[in-house]
Short mmCIF file of C-alpha atoms and ligand atoms in Angstrom, two decimals:
data_model
loop_
_atom_site.label_atom_id
_atom_site.label_comp_id
_atom_site.label_asym_id
_atom_site.label_seq_id
_atom_site.Cartn_x
_atom_site.Cartn_y
_atom_site.Cartn_z
CA MET A 201 95.31 70.47 109.82
CA MET A 202 97.46 72.92 107.98
CA PRO A 203 96.58 73.40 104.32
CA ASP A 204 99.26 72.46 101.78
CA HIS A 205 99.19 75.81 100.11
CA PRO A 206 99.79 79.07 101.92
CA SER A 207 96.55 80.95 102.41
CA SER A 208 95.91 84.34 100.90
CA TYR A 209 96.51 85.69 104.40
CA GLU A 210 99.97 84.15 104.68
CA ASN A 211 100.88 85.50 101.26
CA TYR A 212 99.50 88.90 102.18
CA LYS A 213 101.52 89.10 105.40
CA ILE A 214 104.72 87.84 103.90
CA LYS A 215 104.35 90.29 101.02
CA GLN A 216 103.98 93.10 103.55
CA ASN A 217 107.10 92.00 105.39
CA ILE A 218 109.07 91.78 102.16
CA GLU A 219 108.02 95.29 101.20
CA ARG A 220 109.19 96.59 104.57
CA LEU A 221 112.52 94.84 104.22
CA GLU A 222 113.00 96.19 100.71
CA HIS A 223 112.72 99.74 102.01
CA LYS A 224 115.48 99.30 104.52
CA LYS A 225 118.99 100.44 103.70
CA SER A 226 122.21 100.30 105.63
CA PHE A 227 122.67 103.27 107.98
CA ASN A 228 125.72 104.61 106.12
CA GLY A 229 125.18 103.25 102.62
CA ALA A 230 128.03 100.75 103.07
CA THR A 231 127.70 96.96 102.94
CA CYS A 232 126.70 95.92 106.44
CA LEU A 233 123.25 94.37 106.11
CA VAL A 234 123.28 90.59 106.36
CA THR A 235 120.91 88.24 104.55
CA LEU A 236 121.08 84.57 105.43
CA TYR A 237 119.08 81.84 103.65
CA MET A 238 119.07 78.49 105.41
CA PRO A 239 117.23 75.53 103.83
CA HIS A 240 115.68 72.96 106.17
CA GLY A 241 118.64 70.58 106.35
CA THR A 242 121.25 73.26 107.10
CA SER A 243 123.60 72.37 109.93
CA ILE A 244 123.42 75.06 112.62
CA PRO A 245 126.99 74.38 113.86
CA ASP A 246 128.31 74.84 110.30
CA VAL A 247 126.49 78.14 109.81
CA THR A 248 127.64 79.27 113.23
CA GLN A 249 131.26 78.56 112.29
CA GLN A 250 130.86 80.41 108.99
CA LEU A 251 129.46 83.48 110.72
CA VAL A 252 132.21 83.42 113.35
CA ASP A 253 134.74 83.42 110.48
CA GLU A 254 132.94 86.28 108.75
CA ARG A 255 132.98 88.22 112.00
CA GLY A 256 136.73 87.71 112.22
CA THR A 257 137.18 89.08 108.69
CA ALA A 258 134.96 92.08 109.45
CA ALA A 259 137.57 93.37 111.90
CA ASN A 260 139.72 94.20 108.83
CA ILE A 261 137.12 96.38 107.11
CA LYS A 262 138.66 99.80 106.41
CA SER A 263 135.77 101.89 107.68
CA LYS A 264 135.64 101.42 111.47
CA GLN A 265 131.97 102.39 111.50
CA THR A 266 131.05 99.78 108.88
CA GLY A 267 133.21 97.07 110.44
CA LYS A 268 131.54 97.61 113.80
CA ALA A 269 128.09 97.41 112.22
CA VAL A 270 128.90 94.12 110.46
CA ILE A 271 130.24 92.66 113.70
CA ALA A 272 127.11 93.81 115.55
CA ALA A 273 124.83 92.20 112.94
CA LEU A 274 126.74 88.90 112.96
CA SER A 275 126.84 88.79 116.76
CA SER A 276 123.12 89.38 116.90
CA ILE A 277 122.48 86.49 114.48
CA LEU A 278 124.91 84.21 116.36
CA ASN A 279 123.03 84.87 119.59
CA ARG A 280 119.73 83.89 118.04
CA LEU A 281 121.16 80.80 116.35
CA LYS A 282 122.05 79.44 119.79
CA GLN A 283 118.34 79.18 120.52
CA ILE A 284 117.49 77.31 117.33
CA LYS A 285 117.57 73.53 117.56
CA GLU A 286 115.94 72.68 114.27
CA LEU A 287 114.96 74.80 111.30
CA PRO A 288 111.32 74.98 110.16
CA LYS A 289 110.39 72.57 107.34
CA ASN A 290 110.59 75.34 104.74
CA GLY A 291 113.86 76.65 106.16
CA LEU A 292 114.53 80.09 107.59
CA VAL A 293 115.66 83.43 106.21
CA ILE A 294 117.30 85.95 108.51
CA PHE A 295 117.73 89.65 107.79
CA CYS A 296 119.88 91.57 110.22
CA GLY A 297 121.87 94.77 110.37
CA MET A 298 122.05 98.43 111.26
CA THR A 299 119.47 100.20 109.10
CA GLN A 300 118.63 103.87 108.54
CA SER A 301 116.95 103.70 111.97
CA GLY A 302 120.45 103.63 113.46
CA LYS A 303 119.66 100.37 115.27
CA VAL A 304 120.58 96.77 114.59
CA GLU A 305 117.32 95.21 113.41
CA TYR A 306 116.64 91.49 113.25
CA TYR A 307 113.92 89.87 111.13
CA PRO A 308 113.46 86.11 110.83
CA ILE A 309 111.09 85.01 108.06
CA THR A 310 109.73 81.52 107.58
CA PRO A 311 109.13 81.06 103.86
CA THR A 312 105.78 79.78 102.58
CA GLU A 313 107.57 77.24 100.37
CA PRO A 314 110.81 75.37 100.95
CA ILE A 315 113.95 77.29 100.07
CA THR A 316 116.62 75.22 98.41
CA ARG A 317 119.76 77.32 98.33
CA LYS A 318 121.95 78.27 101.26
CA MET A 319 123.14 81.85 100.92
CA TYR A 320 125.06 84.43 102.89
CA ILE A 321 125.03 87.98 101.53
CA CYS A 322 126.42 91.14 103.11
CA ASP A 323 125.25 94.22 101.22
CA SER A 324 123.88 97.73 101.66
CA ARG A 325 120.35 96.30 101.33
CA PHE A 326 118.51 93.13 102.27
CA HIS A 327 118.11 90.46 99.59
CA THR A 328 114.46 89.45 99.41
CA GLU A 329 114.38 88.40 95.73
CA HIS A 330 114.04 84.68 96.37
CA LEU A 331 111.18 85.14 98.79
CA ARG A 332 109.47 87.41 96.31
CA GLU A 333 109.89 84.88 93.51
CA GLN A 334 108.26 82.24 95.69
CA LEU A 335 105.26 84.48 96.17
CA GLU A 336 104.88 85.33 92.54
CA GLU A 337 105.10 81.74 91.47
CA LYS A 338 101.89 81.04 93.35
CA GLU A 339 99.59 82.68 90.89
CA GLN A 340 99.43 81.12 87.48
CA PHE A 341 97.37 82.35 84.58
CA GLY A 342 96.77 80.82 81.19
CA LEU A 343 97.17 83.15 78.22
CA MET A 344 95.80 82.33 74.80
CA VAL A 345 95.85 84.37 71.61
CA LEU A 346 93.88 83.26 68.61
CA ASP A 347 92.53 84.30 65.24
CA ARG A 348 90.85 82.39 62.40
CA GLU A 349 93.77 80.13 61.75
CA THR A 350 96.29 80.30 64.57
CA ALA A 351 96.31 79.86 68.32
CA SER A 352 99.17 80.36 70.79
CA TYR A 353 99.33 79.36 74.41
CA ALA A 354 101.43 80.45 77.39
CA LEU A 355 101.52 80.37 81.17
CA LEU A 356 102.14 83.48 83.23
CA ARG A 357 103.67 83.38 86.72
CA GLY A 358 104.41 86.78 88.13
CA ASN A 359 106.21 88.43 85.27
CA HIS A 360 107.52 85.19 83.89
CA LEU A 361 106.06 83.88 80.64
CA THR A 362 106.35 80.29 79.46
CA PHE A 363 105.31 79.69 75.87
CA LEU A 364 103.58 76.37 75.50
CA ARG A 365 102.52 75.90 71.88
CA ASN A 366 101.65 77.49 68.56
CA LEU A 367 98.89 75.95 66.50
CA SER A 368 97.98 76.75 62.93
CA SER A 369 95.21 75.49 60.71
CA PHE A 370 94.67 76.30 57.08
CA VAL A 371 91.56 78.37 56.54
CA PRO A 372 91.36 80.02 53.10
CA GLY A 373 90.64 83.74 52.88
CA LYS A 374 87.16 85.15 52.52
CA HIS A 375 87.56 86.53 49.00
CA GLY A 376 86.07 84.58 46.15
CA LYS A 377 84.81 85.15 42.62
CA GLY A 378 81.13 85.48 43.34
CA GLY A 379 78.13 83.45 42.35
CA GLN A 380 77.13 80.06 43.61
CA SER A 381 80.62 78.73 43.97
CA GLN A 382 81.49 81.64 46.23
CA ARG A 383 78.72 80.66 48.62
CA ARG A 384 79.98 77.12 48.59
CA ILE A 385 83.52 78.24 49.27
CA GLN A 386 82.30 80.51 52.06
CA ARG A 387 80.43 77.65 53.66
CA GLY A 388 83.50 75.48 53.45
CA THR A 389 85.58 78.26 54.95
CA GLU A 390 83.18 78.60 57.86
CA ILE A 391 83.34 74.89 58.55
CA LEU A 392 87.14 75.05 58.57
CA ALA A 393 87.07 78.08 60.88
CA GLN A 394 84.81 76.21 63.29
CA GLU A 395 87.11 73.20 63.08
CA HIS A 396 90.00 75.47 63.98
CA LEU A 397 88.22 76.81 67.08
CA LYS A 398 87.35 73.27 68.11
CA ARG A 399 90.97 72.20 67.78
CA ALA A 400 92.15 75.32 69.62
CA GLY A 401 89.83 74.34 72.48
CA GLU A 402 91.12 70.79 72.58
CA VAL A 403 94.71 71.95 72.75
CA ALA A 404 93.81 74.44 75.52
CA ASN A 405 92.20 71.62 77.52
CA GLU A 406 95.27 69.49 77.03
CA LEU A 407 97.64 72.27 78.14
CA PHE A 408 95.69 74.01 80.91
CA LEU A 409 93.65 71.33 82.66
CA ASN A 410 96.73 69.83 84.30
CA VAL A 411 98.09 73.12 85.61
CA PRO A 412 97.69 73.08 89.38
CA ASP A 413 95.98 76.14 90.85
CA LEU A 414 95.36 77.86 87.55
CA LYS A 415 93.84 81.14 88.67
CA GLY A 416 92.34 82.27 85.40
CA ILE A 417 92.58 82.40 81.65
CA VAL A 418 92.77 85.49 79.46
CA ILE A 419 92.00 85.20 75.77
CA GLY A 420 93.23 87.69 73.19
CA GLY A 421 93.38 88.16 69.47
CA PRO A 422 92.93 90.70 66.70
CA SER A 423 89.60 89.44 65.36
CA LEU A 424 86.16 88.17 66.34
CA ALA A 425 87.52 84.63 66.48
CA LYS A 426 88.37 85.00 70.17
CA ASP A 427 84.83 86.10 71.02
CA ASN A 428 83.33 83.26 69.01
CA PHE A 429 85.69 80.93 70.81
CA VAL A 430 84.48 82.03 74.24
CA LYS A 431 80.80 82.15 73.26
CA GLY A 432 80.99 78.77 71.56
CA ASN A 433 82.04 76.90 74.72
CA PHE A 434 85.00 75.23 73.04
CA LEU A 435 86.76 74.91 76.39
CA ASP A 436 86.20 72.23 79.00
CA TYR A 437 83.65 73.56 81.54
CA ARG A 438 86.32 73.65 84.26
CA LEU A 439 88.40 76.00 82.14
CA GLN A 440 85.44 77.91 80.73
CA SER A 441 84.57 79.07 84.26
CA LYS A 442 88.10 80.40 84.63
CA VAL A 443 87.98 82.73 81.64
CA ILE A 444 88.49 86.19 83.11
CA GLY A 445 87.95 88.09 79.90
CA THR A 446 88.95 88.79 76.33
CA ILE A 447 91.28 91.51 75.10
CA ASP A 448 91.93 92.90 71.61
CA THR A 449 95.50 92.48 70.49
CA GLY A 450 97.16 93.67 67.30
CA TYR A 451 99.28 90.58 66.93
CA THR A 452 98.98 86.82 67.09
CA GLY A 453 101.60 84.23 67.98
CA GLU A 454 104.26 84.87 70.59
CA GLU A 455 104.16 88.59 69.91
CA GLY A 456 100.44 88.52 70.55
CA ILE A 457 100.99 86.67 73.82
CA ARG A 458 103.45 89.34 74.97
CA GLU A 459 101.00 92.05 74.01
CA LEU A 460 98.22 90.22 75.87
CA MET A 461 100.38 89.97 78.98
CA GLU A 462 100.95 93.73 78.99
CA LYS A 463 97.31 94.50 78.41
CA SER A 464 95.89 92.13 81.03
CA THR A 465 97.41 93.61 84.19
CA GLU A 466 94.15 95.25 85.25
CA LEU A 467 92.15 92.17 84.41
CA LEU A 468 94.37 89.94 86.53
CA LYS A 469 93.98 92.27 89.47
CA ASP A 470 90.21 91.86 89.18
CA VAL A 471 90.52 88.16 89.96
CA ARG A 472 91.29 88.85 93.59
CA TYR A 473 88.47 91.41 93.73
CA LEU A 474 86.06 88.78 92.49
CA GLU A 475 87.21 86.39 95.22
CA GLU A 476 86.76 89.10 97.82
CA LYS A 477 83.27 89.93 96.57
CA LYS A 478 82.24 86.27 96.75
CA LEU A 479 83.52 85.89 100.31
CA VAL A 480 81.61 88.90 101.59
CA GLN A 481 78.52 87.85 99.64
CA LYS A 482 78.66 84.45 101.32
CA PHE A 483 78.69 86.15 104.71
CA LEU A 484 75.77 88.41 103.75
CA GLN A 485 73.73 85.49 102.43
CA GLU A 486 74.12 83.48 105.63
CA LEU A 487 73.28 86.55 107.63
CA GLY A 488 70.13 87.07 105.53
CA LYS A 489 69.08 83.45 106.03
CA ASP A 490 69.61 83.81 109.78
CA SER A 491 71.34 80.44 109.70
CA GLY A 492 73.44 81.19 112.74
CA LEU A 493 76.49 80.38 110.63
CA VAL A 494 77.98 83.85 110.80
CA THR A 495 78.91 86.33 113.45
CA TYR A 496 80.41 89.82 113.58
CA GLY A 497 81.70 92.37 116.04
CA GLN A 498 85.06 92.03 117.71
CA LYS A 499 83.77 90.48 120.93
CA GLN A 500 81.57 87.88 119.23
CA VAL A 501 84.20 86.96 116.67
CA MET A 502 86.83 86.49 119.37
CA LYS A 503 84.50 84.26 121.34
CA ALA A 504 83.83 82.11 118.28
CA MET A 505 87.58 81.95 117.64
CA ASP A 506 88.19 80.73 121.17
CA LEU A 507 85.61 78.00 120.63
CA GLY A 508 87.41 76.94 117.46
CA ALA A 509 84.14 77.46 115.58
CA VAL A 510 85.39 79.81 112.88
CA ASP A 511 85.85 78.45 109.39
CA THR A 512 86.80 81.70 107.67
CA LEU A 513 87.61 85.05 109.15
CA LEU A 514 87.11 88.10 106.94
CA ILE A 515 89.14 91.12 107.94
CA SER A 516 88.97 94.47 106.24
CA GLU A 517 92.34 95.76 105.09
CA GLU A 518 91.42 98.97 106.92
CA MET A 519 91.44 97.03 110.19
CA ASP A 520 94.99 95.92 109.59
CA VAL A 521 96.51 98.41 111.95
CA ILE A 522 99.87 98.17 113.65
CA GLN A 523 100.37 99.58 117.11
CA VAL A 524 103.80 101.20 117.20
CA LYS A 525 105.70 102.09 120.35
CA ILE A 526 108.15 104.87 119.59
CA VAL A 527 111.07 105.96 121.70
CA CYS A 528 113.49 108.85 121.29
CA SER A 529 117.02 107.53 121.57
CA ASN A 530 118.24 111.01 122.53
CA CYS A 531 116.00 111.89 125.50
CA GLY A 532 114.06 108.67 126.10
CA HIS A 533 110.67 110.22 125.33
CA LYS A 534 108.06 107.54 124.63
CA MET A 535 104.90 107.62 122.56
CA GLN A 536 102.49 105.34 120.76
CA GLU A 537 100.82 105.51 117.37
CA ASN A 538 98.53 103.35 115.28
CA VAL A 539 99.55 102.91 111.66
CA LYS A 540 97.72 101.11 108.86
CA ALA A 541 99.82 98.15 107.78
CA LYS A 542 99.83 99.26 104.16
CA ASP A 543 101.19 102.68 105.19
CA PHE A 544 103.88 101.30 107.47
CA VAL A 545 106.81 101.70 105.06
CA ALA A 546 105.99 105.37 104.46
CA PHE A 547 105.47 105.86 108.19
CA GLU A 548 108.93 104.49 108.98
CA ASP A 549 110.59 106.80 106.44
CA GLU A 550 108.73 109.77 107.86
CA LEU A 551 109.50 108.84 111.47
CA TYR A 552 113.27 109.03 110.98
CA LYS A 553 112.91 112.54 109.61
CA ARG A 554 110.57 113.69 112.36
CA ALA A 555 111.82 115.75 115.28
CA CYS A 556 111.16 114.44 118.79
CA PRO A 557 108.34 116.51 120.35
CA GLU A 558 110.28 116.59 123.63
CA CYS A 559 113.87 117.43 122.71
CA GLY A 560 113.52 118.40 119.04
CA VAL A 561 116.22 116.01 117.84
CA GLN A 562 115.62 113.59 114.90
CA LYS A 563 116.23 110.43 116.88
CA LEU A 564 112.86 108.73 117.03
CA THR A 565 113.00 104.95 116.66
CA ILE A 566 110.54 102.08 116.76
CA ALA A 567 110.84 100.21 120.04
CA GLU A 568 108.07 97.68 119.51
CA THR A 569 105.28 96.88 117.10
CA LYS A 570 102.07 95.02 117.79
CA ASP A 571 100.22 93.68 114.79
CA PHE A 572 96.60 92.87 115.64
CA VAL A 573 95.95 90.94 112.43
CA GLU A 574 99.16 88.95 112.77
CA GLU A 575 98.15 87.96 116.29
CA LEU A 576 94.78 86.85 114.97
CA GLY A 577 96.66 84.94 112.30
CA LYS A 578 98.60 82.96 114.89
CA LYS A 579 95.43 82.10 116.74
CA ALA A 580 93.77 81.12 113.47
CA GLN A 581 96.59 78.75 112.62
CA GLU A 582 96.10 76.87 115.86
CA THR A 583 92.44 76.29 115.11
CA GLY A 584 92.70 75.74 111.35
CA THR A 585 90.79 78.91 110.57
CA ASN A 586 91.24 80.58 107.17
CA ILE A 587 91.89 84.27 107.17
CA GLU A 588 91.04 86.48 104.23
CA ILE A 589 92.08 90.10 104.07
CA ILE A 590 89.46 92.09 102.16
CA SER A 591 90.29 95.38 100.48
CA ILE A 592 87.85 98.28 100.39
CA ASP A 593 88.19 98.49 96.62
CA THR A 594 84.90 96.68 96.03
CA GLU A 595 81.40 97.61 97.16
CA GLU A 596 81.27 94.45 99.27
CA GLY A 597 84.59 95.33 100.89
CA MET A 598 83.20 98.73 101.77
CA ILE A 599 80.11 97.13 103.37
CA LEU A 600 82.33 94.82 105.41
CA PHE A 601 84.31 97.76 106.72
CA LYS A 602 81.54 100.33 107.23
CA SER A 603 78.58 98.21 108.32
CA PHE A 604 80.25 95.35 110.14
CA GLY A 605 83.26 96.94 111.76
CA GLY A 606 85.68 95.24 109.37
CA LEU A 607 85.68 91.90 111.16
CA VAL A 608 83.27 89.03 110.53
CA ALA A 609 83.36 85.26 110.77
CA ILE A 610 81.82 82.45 108.75
CA LEU A 611 81.32 79.59 111.19
CA ARG A 612 81.71 75.83 110.98
CA TYR A 613 78.55 75.24 113.00
CA PRO A 614 75.88 77.58 114.37
CA ILE A 615 76.49 79.20 117.70
CA ARG A 616 73.38 80.63 119.37
CA ASP A 617 72.88 82.71 122.50
CA MET A 618 76.19 84.48 122.50
ZN1 LIG B 40 113.78 113.32 122.38
#
C-alpha cells in the first residue's frame, strides 16, 4: 500500500528535479520555455486545443528563432499528450522547451500533493514555484518565545510564519523594599511565575498537539524562563519529545518569534540529521544482535528487494550517482560519465562550456541519463519499501558509506542462507 504522505525519498528526488529545472534557461534568453500545470480533472482535449491555438499564435512572434522554438516546444508537448488517457491523481506538470543545451527538453513531473490550479506559462525560465511550495509545506515546526510573563506561539512552514497567539500573565517585578515582606512578595512572585509557565504549557498543548506531522518545536526567549519551561516538563510528553532546542532571543512577542525563526535555521537542519542517525543506528543494532533482520552489499540487497522482504532501504547520498551518456552534436562523438546527483546541475553548466575531445567544438549535449537510485525507487514503490537517503554529514552516515558500501536494508522478516 502506498503511504499517504510522500516519503523522504520522494521529497528528496522531487527537490533534486526542481533544482535542475530551476537552473535551465531558454537558449536565447527569450520567452520560449513552456510550463504547464494540469490538475487531475483537466480535460486533455481542452488542453490540446489550447496548445494548438498557442502554436498558431507563435507563428507571429517577431524573432524567427524564438517563434520556431515555441512551436517546437508546443509540438513536443502535443505529441506526448496524445499518449495520456488520464492524468495521475495529483495531476501533472510539464516543462518543455529549448534550453541552453540547444535541444528541446521535456520533463513531466508528478507532484507529491494534488495541484489545484491549471496554468500555462511561456517564459525564459521554467516555473517551479508551486511545486516548491508544496515541498516546503510538508515540514512544520512550532515556534514559541517566552519570558516570565509573556508567551507567543507560531507555526513555521518553509519560510512562511503563522502567528497563533500571544499570552500575557501579570507577574510583578523582583524589586521590593526588603525585610520579611520582601521574602513574602518574592515567594508570591515565584508562584505567579510558575503559574505562568504552567499556563504557557497548556496553551502550547492546545495549539500544537493538533498540528499534523509537527516535526519539532523550538523555544526561545531572553531569560531563564524558557530553560525552566523545558526543564519543568510543562509540555505534554508528546510535544516534550519534539523540543529540538532552546535559543536566546533579545525580544519577546511577534518580534521575538521572527528573531527565533532567523536563529533556528541550523537547529532545524539538525532534525533530519537526527532522523538519519537513528535509521543507521537501527541497522547497526540489528546487525549486532545478528537477528537476520538486516542485509547489506548490492547483491544481497537486490535479492532481498526482489523477494519483497525489504522494509526500509538506506542509501548513502554518495551512492546517488547518475550515469550520463553524452553526445557531441557537431561530430557525433559519444562518451559516458558518472555524476553525483547533487553535483548534476553544476555538471550540466560545465558540460555546455566544455570542448568536445574529438572535434574541439562546444557542442556536447546529454543524450540519456540513468539514475540508479531512481530506478531503485520505482522498484521500492512496487513492493511498498521505504527509501531513505542518508547524507554523510553525520558519523553514522559516514559508517554507512565507508563500511557498508552505502547500501543497506532493514528487512520485514529474517532471510537466512543468502
Ligand atoms: Zn565533437
